[in-house]
Amino acid sequence: MKNEVTAQEIANHPKVKGLRMTRQRTEVYRVLMGHRDHPTAGEVFERAKQNMPSISLATVYNCLEALVQHGAVRQVNFERESSRYCPNLSEHGHFHDETSGKIIDIPLKKGAALSDLLELPKGAQIDNLEITLRGRVLQSKAL
Amino acid sequence: MKNEVTAQEIANHPKVKGLRMTRQRTEVYRVLMGHRDHPTAGEVFERAKQNMPSISLATVYNCLEALVQHGAVRQVNFERESSRYCPNLSEHGHFHDETSGKIIDIPLKKGAALSDLLELPKGAQIDNLEITLRGRVLQSKAL
DNA sequence: AAATAGAATTAGAATTATTCTAATTAATTA
DNA sequence: TAATTAATTAGAATAATTCTAATTCTATTT
Ligand SMILES: [Mn+2]
Ligand SMILES: [Mn+2]
Ligand SMILES: [Zn+2]
Ligand SMILES: [Zn+2]
């Protein structure tokens, strides 16, 4: 047997409870859960086609939107680049490493509050927070 | 005399020192310094045309890019919306108030460090930080 | 199991913010 | 001033995303 997650397992994931999991939505969600590397819609499309050659790009966009609306997936934007998608639902920011090209998750520190860093307006109710960082991870000098 | 900032004053602003300040760049920078409300390129274009009817949208984009590259202006992105431009160079995030539609600057607290909030990767050199918030400022109950 | 109704999928067209191209004009330097 | 380099301009091109309308699927009801 191939060491793969079944469609059933994906479609029954607690995070998609209450969302109608069609074959296409299941496949898109599986792609995202497979590599946690923040793919673009186009990259999700390429990967999904391997398992489901008939899927269309419009459907990938539709599925991603449904998953984001449902709260099962986060949409991540770096400046004006294509949106990327992330299945990590814990509160975190994103670091784009210019050296490797990779985007990595940056967890929020346990117990830290946003108001420790920012002068939030009185009475502000925050519905959405996005923290994005760009830079490079310095090579250590050792071989 | 009209209570207006002159082109000379704008073109000699310390933040644009070293950038060739053409008439168009000066006008674009004046628009941004005029209302600190984070206009889009299209909004900058509309405002600039009042003083300089011959300016083109392509030039507004070019001028904004030159100012951003020079570090005189910040480019601000909310999700996939049009880019907005901000002449406030102090470190700050942005709050989009869904009630008023306005985008307001959120200063970083004096003495607070990013690493208080985030688990930064070892050896990461941060070149750029963007913090964007979306939500609403609750109406106070008093009249 | 058929019939129905509602929702999702699809291919391709449309949209739109932004970038590009190539010609013209302006600014700087010699 | 002449020469050189850079910026501006109108319009075309680009590309991510959304829309449209027809088809197919899914779930529900008979
Ligand atoms: Mn990159
Ligand atoms: Mn708004
Ligand atoms: Zn992530
Ligand atoms: Zn700002």
mmCIF file of C-alpha atoms (C1' of nucleotides) and ligand atoms in Angstrom:
data_model
loop_
_atom_site.group_PDB
_atom_site.id
_atom_site.type_symbol
_atom_site.label_atom_id
_atom_site.label_comp_id
_atom_site.label_asym_id
_atom_site.label_seq_id
_atom_site.Cartn_x
_atom_site.Cartn_y
_atom_site.Cartn_z
ATOM 1 C CA MET A 1 0.000 0.000 0.000
ATOM 2 C CA LYS A 2 1.203 3.517 -0.820
ATOM 3 C CA ASN A 3 2.009 5.641 2.148
ATOM 4 C CA GLU A 4 -0.660 8.199 1.257
ATOM 5 C CA VAL A 5 -3.443 9.991 3.006
ATOM 6 C CA THR A 6 -6.796 8.820 1.676
ATOM 7 C CA ALA A 7 -9.470 11.140 0.355
ATOM 8 C CA GLN A 8 -11.683 9.992 3.203
ATOM 9 C CA GLU A 9 -9.166 11.064 5.794
ATOM 10 C CA ILE A 10 -8.829 14.465 4.168
ATOM 11 C CA ALA A 11 -12.563 14.993 3.730
ATOM 12 C CA ASN A 12 -13.202 14.105 7.369
ATOM 13 C CA HIS A 13 -10.595 16.434 8.771
ATOM 14 C CA PRO A 14 -12.155 18.418 11.633
ATOM 15 C CA LYS A 15 -11.202 21.737 10.041
ATOM 16 C CA VAL A 16 -13.491 21.141 7.051
ATOM 17 C CA LYS A 17 -16.460 19.948 9.118
ATOM 18 C CA GLY A 18 -19.566 21.632 7.749
ATOM 19 C CA LEU A 19 -18.115 22.294 4.285
ATOM 20 C CA ARG A 20 -19.337 20.107 1.453
ATOM 21 C CA MET A 21 -16.234 18.204 0.473
ATOM 22 C CA THR A 22 -16.444 17.490 -3.222
ATOM 23 C CA ARG A 23 -13.729 15.475 -4.944
ATOM 24 C CA GLN A 24 -12.090 18.687 -6.091
ATOM 25 C CA ARG A 25 -12.145 20.407 -2.710
ATOM 26 C CA THR A 26 -10.749 17.281 -1.132
ATOM 27 C CA GLU A 27 -7.941 17.160 -3.666
ATOM 28 C CA VAL A 28 -7.087 20.845 -3.198
ATOM 29 C CA TYR A 29 -7.068 20.445 0.556
ATOM 30 C CA ARG A 30 -4.879 17.361 0.264
ATOM 31 C CA VAL A 31 -2.376 19.278 -1.846
ATOM 32 C CA LEU A 32 -2.181 21.990 0.799
ATOM 33 C CA MET A 33 -1.817 19.536 3.658
ATOM 34 C CA GLY A 34 0.798 17.594 1.680
ATOM 35 C CA HIS A 35 3.597 20.131 1.456
ATOM 36 C CA ARG A 36 3.348 23.045 3.838
ATOM 37 C CA ASP A 37 5.176 25.345 1.498
ATOM 38 C CA HIS A 38 2.601 28.039 0.739
ATOM 39 C CA PRO A 39 1.874 27.332 -2.922
ATOM 40 C CA THR A 40 0.148 29.784 -5.243
ATOM 41 C CA ALA A 41 -3.152 28.875 -6.907
ATOM 42 C CA GLY A 42 -1.222 27.958 -10.035
ATOM 43 C CA GLU A 43 1.069 25.663 -8.073
ATOM 44 C CA VAL A 44 -1.899 24.026 -6.354
ATOM 45 C CA PHE A 45 -3.420 23.509 -9.798
ATOM 46 C CA GLU A 46 -0.260 21.810 -11.112
ATOM 47 C CA ARG A 47 -0.106 19.480 -8.117
ATOM 48 C CA ALA A 48 -3.804 18.703 -8.106
ATOM 49 C CA LYS A 49 -3.680 17.742 -11.782
ATOM 50 C CA GLN A 50 -1.307 14.874 -10.972
ATOM 51 C CA ASN A 51 -4.104 13.091 -9.094
ATOM 52 C CA MET A 52 -7.021 14.623 -10.957
ATOM 53 C CA PRO A 53 -6.155 15.591 -14.516
ATOM 54 C CA SER A 54 -9.621 16.965 -15.231
ATOM 55 C CA ILE A 55 -9.585 19.643 -12.536
ATOM 56 C CA SER A 56 -9.666 23.212 -13.850
ATOM 57 C CA LEU A 57 -7.879 26.313 -12.668
ATOM 58 C CA ALA A 58 -11.214 28.063 -12.071
ATOM 59 C CA THR A 59 -12.165 25.228 -9.766
ATOM 60 C CA VAL A 60 -8.897 25.486 -7.885
ATOM 61 C CA TYR A 61 -9.657 29.161 -7.309
ATOM 62 C CA ASN A 62 -13.207 28.275 -6.253
ATOM 63 C CA CYS A 63 -12.029 25.555 -3.881
ATOM 64 C CA LEU A 64 -9.366 27.747 -2.339
ATOM 65 C CA GLU A 65 -11.929 30.472 -1.771
ATOM 66 C CA ALA A 66 -14.350 28.009 -0.165
ATOM 67 C CA LEU A 67 -11.617 26.694 2.122
ATOM 68 C CA VAL A 68 -10.507 30.199 3.076
ATOM 69 C CA GLN A 69 -14.100 31.330 3.727
ATOM 70 C CA HIS A 70 -14.670 28.277 5.845
ATOM 71 C CA GLY A 71 -11.556 29.033 7.839
ATOM 72 C CA ALA A 72 -9.740 25.822 6.940
ATOM 73 C CA VAL A 73 -6.945 27.559 5.073
ATOM 74 C CA ARG A 74 -5.279 30.960 5.214
ATOM 75 C CA GLN A 75 -4.565 33.198 2.277
ATOM 76 C CA VAL A 76 -1.144 34.845 2.455
ATOM 77 C CA ASN A 77 -0.033 37.848 0.446
ATOM 78 C CA PHE A 78 3.429 39.221 -0.104
ATOM 79 C CA GLU A 79 3.245 42.656 -1.621
ATOM 80 C CA ARG A 80 1.743 42.328 -5.103
ATOM 81 C CA GLU A 81 2.734 38.725 -5.691
ATOM 82 C CA SER A 82 0.230 35.964 -6.355
ATOM 83 C CA SER A 83 -1.674 34.901 -3.265
ATOM 84 C CA ARG A 84 -0.352 31.863 -1.458
ATOM 85 C CA TYR A 85 -2.247 29.403 0.677
ATOM 86 C CA CYS A 86 -1.396 27.968 4.065
ATOM 87 C CA PRO A 87 -3.099 25.183 6.014
ATOM 88 C CA ASN A 88 -1.466 26.155 9.311
ATOM 89 C CA LEU A 89 -4.259 27.661 11.395
ATOM 90 C CA SER A 90 -2.235 28.582 14.447
ATOM 91 C CA GLU A 91 -1.562 32.308 14.711
ATOM 92 C CA HIS A 92 1.600 32.993 12.805
ATOM 93 C CA GLY A 93 3.340 35.384 10.496
ATOM 94 C CA HIS A 94 5.363 34.675 7.343
ATOM 95 C CA PHE A 95 9.000 35.176 6.516
ATOM 96 C CA HIS A 96 10.110 35.215 2.902
ATOM 97 C CA ASP A 97 13.755 34.221 2.793
ATOM 98 C CA GLU A 98 15.269 35.935 -0.231
ATOM 99 C CA THR A 99 18.189 33.522 -0.236
ATOM 100 C CA SER A 100 16.294 30.259 -0.498
ATOM 101 C CA GLY A 101 13.088 31.702 -1.937
ATOM 102 C CA LYS A 102 11.169 29.826 0.732
ATOM 103 C CA ILE A 103 8.373 31.177 2.869
ATOM 104 C CA ILE A 104 8.417 29.950 6.414
ATOM 105 C CA ASP A 105 5.901 30.178 9.212
ATOM 106 C CA ILE A 106 6.812 32.417 12.137
ATOM 107 C CA PRO A 107 4.904 31.462 15.264
ATOM 108 C CA LEU A 108 3.668 34.104 17.648
ATOM 109 C CA LYS A 109 5.356 33.797 20.994
ATOM 110 C CA LYS A 110 3.299 32.126 23.681
ATOM 111 C CA GLY A 111 1.678 34.694 25.895
ATOM 112 C CA ALA A 112 2.719 37.671 23.786
ATOM 113 C CA ALA A 113 0.002 40.189 22.957
ATOM 114 C CA LEU A 114 -0.264 42.353 19.881
ATOM 115 C CA SER A 115 -0.700 45.354 22.144
ATOM 116 C CA ASP A 116 2.802 44.745 23.481
ATOM 117 C CA LEU A 117 4.143 45.780 20.102
ATOM 118 C CA LEU A 118 1.542 48.168 18.673
ATOM 119 C CA GLU A 119 -0.335 51.243 19.873
ATOM 120 C CA LEU A 120 -3.767 49.928 18.972
ATOM 121 C CA PRO A 121 -6.602 52.452 18.648
ATOM 122 C CA LYS A 122 -9.026 52.579 21.565
ATOM 123 C CA GLY A 123 -11.960 50.257 21.020
ATOM 124 C CA ALA A 124 -10.475 48.538 17.986
ATOM 125 C CA GLN A 125 -11.761 45.059 17.316
ATOM 126 C CA ILE A 126 -9.193 43.190 15.234
ATOM 127 C CA ASP A 127 -10.743 40.706 12.812
ATOM 128 C CA ASN A 128 -7.633 39.948 10.845
ATOM 129 C CA LEU A 129 -3.898 40.306 11.362
ATOM 130 C CA GLU A 130 -1.177 39.809 8.806
ATOM 131 C CA ILE A 131 2.512 39.959 9.636
ATOM 132 C CA THR A 132 4.914 39.483 6.756
ATOM 133 C CA LEU A 133 8.672 39.682 6.881
ATOM 134 C CA ARG A 134 11.223 39.709 4.100
ATOM 135 C CA GLY A 135 14.934 39.161 4.466
ATOM 136 C CA ARG A 136 17.584 36.533 4.521
ATOM 137 C CA VAL A 137 18.825 33.918 6.897
ATOM 138 C CA LEU A 138 22.549 34.465 7.230
ATOM 139 C CA GLN A 139 24.732 31.497 6.400
ATOM 140 C CA SER A 140 26.604 30.256 9.406
ATOM 141 C CA LYS A 141 30.369 30.418 8.841
ATOM 142 C CA ALA A 142 31.019 26.783 9.780
ATOM 143 C CA LEU A 143 31.056 24.232 6.961
ATOM 144 C CA MET B 1 -0.765 84.280 -0.677
ATOM 145 C CA LYS B 2 -2.242 80.805 -0.672
ATOM 146 C CA ASN B 3 -1.387 78.736 2.322
ATOM 147 C CA GLU B 4 0.324 76.073 0.225
ATOM 148 C CA VAL B 5 3.585 74.256 0.291
ATOM 149 C CA THR B 6 5.741 75.339 -2.630
ATOM 150 C CA ALA B 7 7.310 72.946 -5.093
ATOM 151 C CA GLN B 8 10.693 74.128 -3.856
ATOM 152 C CA GLU B 9 9.884 73.151 -0.302
ATOM 153 C CA ILE B 10 8.725 69.712 -1.416
ATOM 154 C CA ALA B 11 11.686 69.133 -3.710
ATOM 155 C CA ASN B 12 14.134 70.072 -0.966
ATOM 156 C CA HIS B 13 12.623 67.816 1.636
ATOM 157 C CA PRO B 14 15.442 65.856 3.316
ATOM 158 C CA LYS B 15 13.786 62.538 2.531
ATOM 159 C CA VAL B 16 14.168 63.038 -1.216
ATOM 160 C CA LYS B 17 17.790 64.222 -1.021
ATOM 161 C CA GLY B 18 19.729 62.436 -3.757
ATOM 162 C CA LEU B 19 16.680 61.742 -5.946
ATOM 163 C CA ARG B 20 16.272 63.825 -9.052
ATOM 164 C CA MET B 21 13.120 65.772 -8.342
ATOM 165 C CA THR B 22 11.384 66.423 -11.624
ATOM 166 C CA ARG B 23 8.196 68.457 -11.736
ATOM 167 C CA GLN B 24 6.162 65.256 -11.765
ATOM 168 C CA ARG B 25 7.954 63.608 -8.869
ATOM 169 C CA THR B 26 7.605 66.763 -6.869
ATOM 170 C CA GLU B 27 3.887 66.901 -7.581
ATOM 171 C CA VAL B 28 3.382 63.244 -6.649
ATOM 172 C CA TYR B 29 5.313 63.705 -3.441
ATOM 173 C CA ARG B 30 3.315 66.828 -2.622
ATOM 174 C CA VAL B 31 0.068 64.914 -3.078
ATOM 175 C CA LEU B 32 1.249 62.243 -0.653
ATOM 176 C CA MET B 33 2.455 64.762 1.929
ATOM 177 C CA GLY B 34 -0.787 66.701 1.551
ATOM 178 C CA HIS B 35 -3.330 64.210 2.864
ATOM 179 C CA ARG B 36 -1.864 61.350 4.840
ATOM 180 C CA ASP B 37 -4.652 59.015 3.862
ATOM 181 C CA HIS B 38 -2.855 56.263 1.941
ATOM 182 C CA PRO B 39 -4.148 56.901 -1.577
ATOM 183 C CA THR B 40 -3.899 54.393 -4.406
ATOM 184 C CA ALA B 41 -1.935 55.235 -7.574
ATOM 185 C CA GLY B 42 -5.220 56.111 -9.250
ATOM 186 C CA GLU B 43 -6.142 58.480 -6.432
ATOM 187 C CA VAL B 44 -2.709 60.093 -6.570
ATOM 188 C CA PHE B 45 -3.215 60.521 -10.304
ATOM 189 C CA GLU B 46 -6.581 62.247 -9.816
ATOM 190 C CA ARG B 47 -5.141 64.632 -7.245
ATOM 191 C CA ALA B 48 -1.977 65.360 -9.172
ATOM 192 C CA LYS B 49 -3.982 66.262 -12.277
ATOM 193 C CA GLN B 50 -5.555 69.171 -10.408
ATOM 194 C CA ASN B 51 -2.202 70.930 -10.319
ATOM 195 C CA MET B 52 -0.666 69.330 -13.378
ATOM 196 C CA PRO B 53 -3.279 68.322 -15.944
ATOM 197 C CA SER B 54 -0.684 66.892 -18.322
ATOM 198 C CA ILE B 55 0.662 64.257 -15.933
ATOM 199 C CA SER B 56 0.042 60.674 -17.018
ATOM 200 C CA LEU B 57 -0.900 57.614 -15.000
ATOM 201 C CA ALA B 58 2.246 55.827 -16.183
ATOM 202 C CA THR B 59 4.276 58.682 -14.780
ATOM 203 C CA VAL B 60 2.460 58.514 -11.470
ATOM 204 C CA TYR B 61 3.393 54.831 -11.267
ATOM 205 C CA ASN B 62 6.977 55.661 -12.239
ATOM 206 C CA CYS B 63 7.228 58.458 -9.689
ATOM 207 C CA LEU B 64 5.749 56.341 -6.924
ATOM 208 C CA GLU B 65 8.215 53.584 -7.706
ATOM 209 C CA ALA B 66 11.123 56.027 -7.660
ATOM 210 C CA LEU B 67 9.996 57.439 -4.315
ATOM 211 C CA VAL B 68 9.531 53.963 -2.840
ATOM 212 C CA GLN B 69 12.924 52.784 -4.133
ATOM 213 C CA HIS B 70 14.532 55.874 -2.682
ATOM 214 C CA GLY B 71 12.911 55.200 0.661
ATOM 215 C CA ALA B 72 10.918 58.435 0.739
ATOM 216 C CA VAL B 73 7.543 56.697 0.650
ATOM 217 C CA ARG B 74 6.196 53.344 1.730
ATOM 218 C CA GLN B 75 4.038 51.061 -0.359
ATOM 219 C CA VAL B 76 1.222 49.458 1.610
ATOM 220 C CA ASN B 77 -0.777 46.424 0.547
ATOM 221 C CA PHE B 78 -4.016 45.073 1.917
ATOM 222 C CA GLU B 79 -4.636 41.620 0.607
ATOM 223 C CA ARG B 80 -5.160 41.869 -3.138
ATOM 224 C CA GLU B 81 -6.351 45.461 -3.211
ATOM 225 C CA SER B 82 -4.546 48.180 -5.147
ATOM 226 C CA SER B 83 -1.317 49.290 -3.545
ATOM 227 C CA ARG B 84 -1.499 52.368 -1.379
ATOM 228 C CA TYR B 85 1.232 54.858 -0.611
ATOM 229 C CA CYS B 86 2.269 56.345 2.692
ATOM 230 C CA PRO B 87 4.760 59.152 3.386
ATOM 231 C CA ASN B 88 5.093 58.281 7.081
ATOM 232 C CA LEU B 89 8.552 56.782 7.436
ATOM 233 C CA SER B 90 8.419 55.966 11.123
ATOM 234 C CA GLU B 91 8.003 52.255 11.780
ATOM 235 C CA HIS B 92 4.302 51.551 11.824
ATOM 236 C CA GLY B 93 1.621 49.120 10.797
ATOM 237 C CA HIS B 94 -1.748 49.801 9.169
ATOM 238 C CA PHE B 95 -5.270 49.301 10.392
ATOM 239 C CA HIS B 96 -8.111 49.192 7.884
ATOM 240 C CA ASP B 97 -11.273 50.227 9.688
ATOM 241 C CA GLU B 98 -14.143 48.459 7.934
ATOM 242 C CA THR B 99 -16.636 50.911 9.424
ATOM 243 C CA SER B 100 -15.177 54.142 8.124
ATOM 244 C CA GLY B 101 -13.197 52.639 5.266
ATOM 245 C CA LYS B 102 -10.174 54.566 6.467
ATOM 246 C CA ILE B 103 -6.664 53.222 6.839
ATOM 247 C CA ILE B 104 -4.852 54.514 9.874
ATOM 248 C CA ASP B 105 -1.245 54.326 10.945
ATOM 249 C CA ILE B 106 -0.474 52.156 13.961
ATOM 250 C CA PRO B 107 2.793 53.169 15.603
ATOM 251 C CA LEU B 108 5.097 50.569 17.050
ATOM 252 C CA LYS B 109 5.430 50.968 20.768
ATOM 253 C CA LYS B 110 8.592 52.696 21.933
ATOM 254 C CA GLY B 111 11.146 50.160 23.028
ATOM 255 C CA ALA B 112 9.175 47.142 21.834
ATOM 256 C CA ALA B 113 11.062 44.589 19.760
ATOM 257 C CA LEU B 114 9.679 42.350 17.067
ATOM 258 C CA SER B 115 11.243 39.390 18.817
ATOM 259 C CA ASP B 116 8.958 40.043 21.797
ATOM 260 C CA LEU B 117 6.047 38.945 19.645
ATOM 261 C CA LEU B 118 7.533 36.509 17.127
ATOM 262 C CA GLU B 119 9.778 33.448 17.217
ATOM 263 C CA LEU B 120 12.224 34.730 14.627
ATOM 264 C CA PRO B 121 14.486 32.197 12.910
ATOM 265 C CA LYS B 122 18.093 32.109 14.129
ATOM 266 C CA GLY B 123 20.282 34.419 12.080
ATOM 267 C CA ALA B 124 17.400 36.068 10.252
ATOM 268 C CA GLN B 125 18.118 39.518 8.932
ATOM 269 C CA ILE B 126 14.833 41.371 8.473
ATOM 270 C CA ASP B 127 14.859 43.784 5.554
ATOM 271 C CA ASN B 128 11.180 44.530 5.476
ATOM 272 C CA LEU B 129 8.272 44.197 7.884
ATOM 273 C CA GLU B 130 4.610 44.634 7.116
ATOM 274 C CA ILE B 131 1.904 44.531 9.744
ATOM 275 C CA THR B 132 -1.660 44.968 8.550
ATOM 276 C CA LEU B 133 -4.798 44.795 10.624
ATOM 277 C CA ARG B 134 -8.409 44.740 9.587
ATOM 278 C CA GLY B 135 -11.378 45.311 11.827
ATOM 279 C CA ARG B 136 -13.604 47.976 13.230
ATOM 280 C CA VAL B 137 -13.425 50.646 15.842
ATOM 281 C CA LEU B 138 -16.425 50.154 18.100
ATOM 282 C CA GLN B 139 -18.679 53.153 18.492
ATOM 283 C CA SER B 140 -18.652 54.466 22.006
ATOM 284 C CA LYS B 141 -22.136 54.334 23.533
ATOM 285 C CA ALA B 142 -22.155 57.973 24.644
ATOM 286 C CA LEU B 143 -23.757 60.510 22.275
ATOM 287 C "C1'" DA C 1 -34.334 3.879 -7.647
ATOM 288 C "C1'" DA C 2 -36.009 7.880 -10.313
ATOM 289 C "C1'" DA C 3 -36.963 12.716 -10.170
ATOM 290 C "C1'" DT C 4 -36.004 17.148 -8.435
ATOM 291 C "C1'" DA C 5 -33.508 21.011 -6.752
ATOM 292 C "C1'" DG C 6 -29.563 23.203 -5.449
ATOM 293 C "C1'" DA C 7 -24.658 23.615 -5.674
ATOM 294 C "C1'" DA C 8 -20.202 22.926 -7.772
ATOM 295 C "C1'" DT C 9 -17.376 22.452 -11.846
ATOM 296 C "C1'" DT C 10 -15.764 23.847 -16.210
ATOM 297 C "C1'" DA C 11 -13.849 26.414 -20.408
ATOM 298 C "C1'" DG C 12 -13.328 30.380 -21.920
ATOM 299 C "C1'" DA C 13 -14.185 35.389 -21.822
ATOM 300 C "C1'" DA C 14 -13.756 39.540 -19.140
ATOM 301 C "C1'" DT C 15 -11.635 42.478 -15.810
ATOM 302 C "C1'" DT C 16 -8.197 45.472 -14.003
ATOM 303 C "C1'" DA C 17 -4.045 46.931 -11.620
ATOM 304 C "C1'" DT C 18 0.259 47.193 -13.138
ATOM 305 C "C1'" DT C 19 4.140 46.935 -16.397
ATOM 306 C "C1'" DC C 20 6.171 47.454 -20.835
ATOM 307 C "C1'" DT C 21 7.381 49.757 -25.358
ATOM 308 C "C1'" DA C 22 9.018 53.108 -28.141
ATOM 309 C "C1'" DA C 23 8.790 57.800 -29.209
ATOM 310 C "C1'" DT C 24 9.173 62.429 -27.253
ATOM 311 C "C1'" DT C 25 10.671 65.695 -23.971
ATOM 312 C "C1'" DA C 26 13.306 67.362 -20.100
ATOM 313 C "C1'" DA C 27 17.394 67.698 -17.176
ATOM 314 C "C1'" DT C 28 22.224 67.466 -16.580
ATOM 315 C "C1'" DT C 29 26.902 67.663 -18.148
ATOM 316 C "C1'" DA C 30 30.572 68.874 -21.250
ATOM 317 C "C1'" DT D 1 24.983 75.525 -26.776
ATOM 318 C "C1'" DA D 2 25.583 70.710 -27.899
ATOM 319 C "C1'" DA D 3 25.673 66.240 -26.349
ATOM 320 C "C1'" DT D 4 24.229 62.819 -23.129
ATOM 321 C "C1'" DT D 5 21.426 60.677 -20.109
ATOM 322 C "C1'" DA D 6 17.157 60.128 -17.749
ATOM 323 C "C1'" DA D 7 12.187 60.881 -17.320
ATOM 324 C "C1'" DT D 8 7.661 61.315 -19.300
ATOM 325 C "C1'" DT D 9 3.972 59.899 -22.178
ATOM 326 C "C1'" DA D 10 0.143 57.283 -24.705
ATOM 327 C "C1'" DG D 11 -1.113 53.276 -25.661
ATOM 328 C "C1'" DA D 12 -0.374 48.263 -25.904
ATOM 329 C "C1'" DA D 13 0.646 44.200 -23.269
ATOM 330 C "C1'" DT D 14 0.557 41.290 -19.204
ATOM 331 C "C1'" DA D 15 -1.188 38.275 -15.767
ATOM 332 C "C1'" DA D 16 -3.685 37.095 -11.619
ATOM 333 C "C1'" DT D 17 -8.142 36.755 -10.632
ATOM 334 C "C1'" DT D 18 -13.124 36.896 -11.385
ATOM 335 C "C1'" DC D 19 -17.156 36.273 -14.099
ATOM 336 C "C1'" DT D 20 -20.509 33.845 -17.282
ATOM 337 C "C1'" DA D 21 -23.315 30.434 -18.743
ATOM 338 C "C1'" DA D 22 -23.576 25.694 -19.763
ATOM 339 C "C1'" DT D 23 -22.899 21.202 -17.802
ATOM 340 C "C1'" DT D 24 -22.334 17.903 -14.228
ATOM 341 C "C1'" DC D 25 -22.564 16.477 -9.682
ATOM 342 C "C1'" DT D 26 -24.653 15.846 -4.982
ATOM 343 C "C1'" DA D 27 -28.114 15.521 -1.845
ATOM 344 C "C1'" DT D 28 -32.903 15.222 -0.983
ATOM 345 C "C1'" DT D 29 -37.536 13.820 -1.854
ATOM 346 C "C1'" DT D 30 -40.899 11.006 -3.881
HETATM 347 MN MN MN E 1 11.616 35.415 -3.813
HETATM 348 MN MN MN E 2 -12.875 48.857 3.019
HETATM 349 ZN ZN ZN E 3 1.804 29.815 6.993
HETATM 350 ZN ZN ZN E 4 1.083 54.591 6.900
#
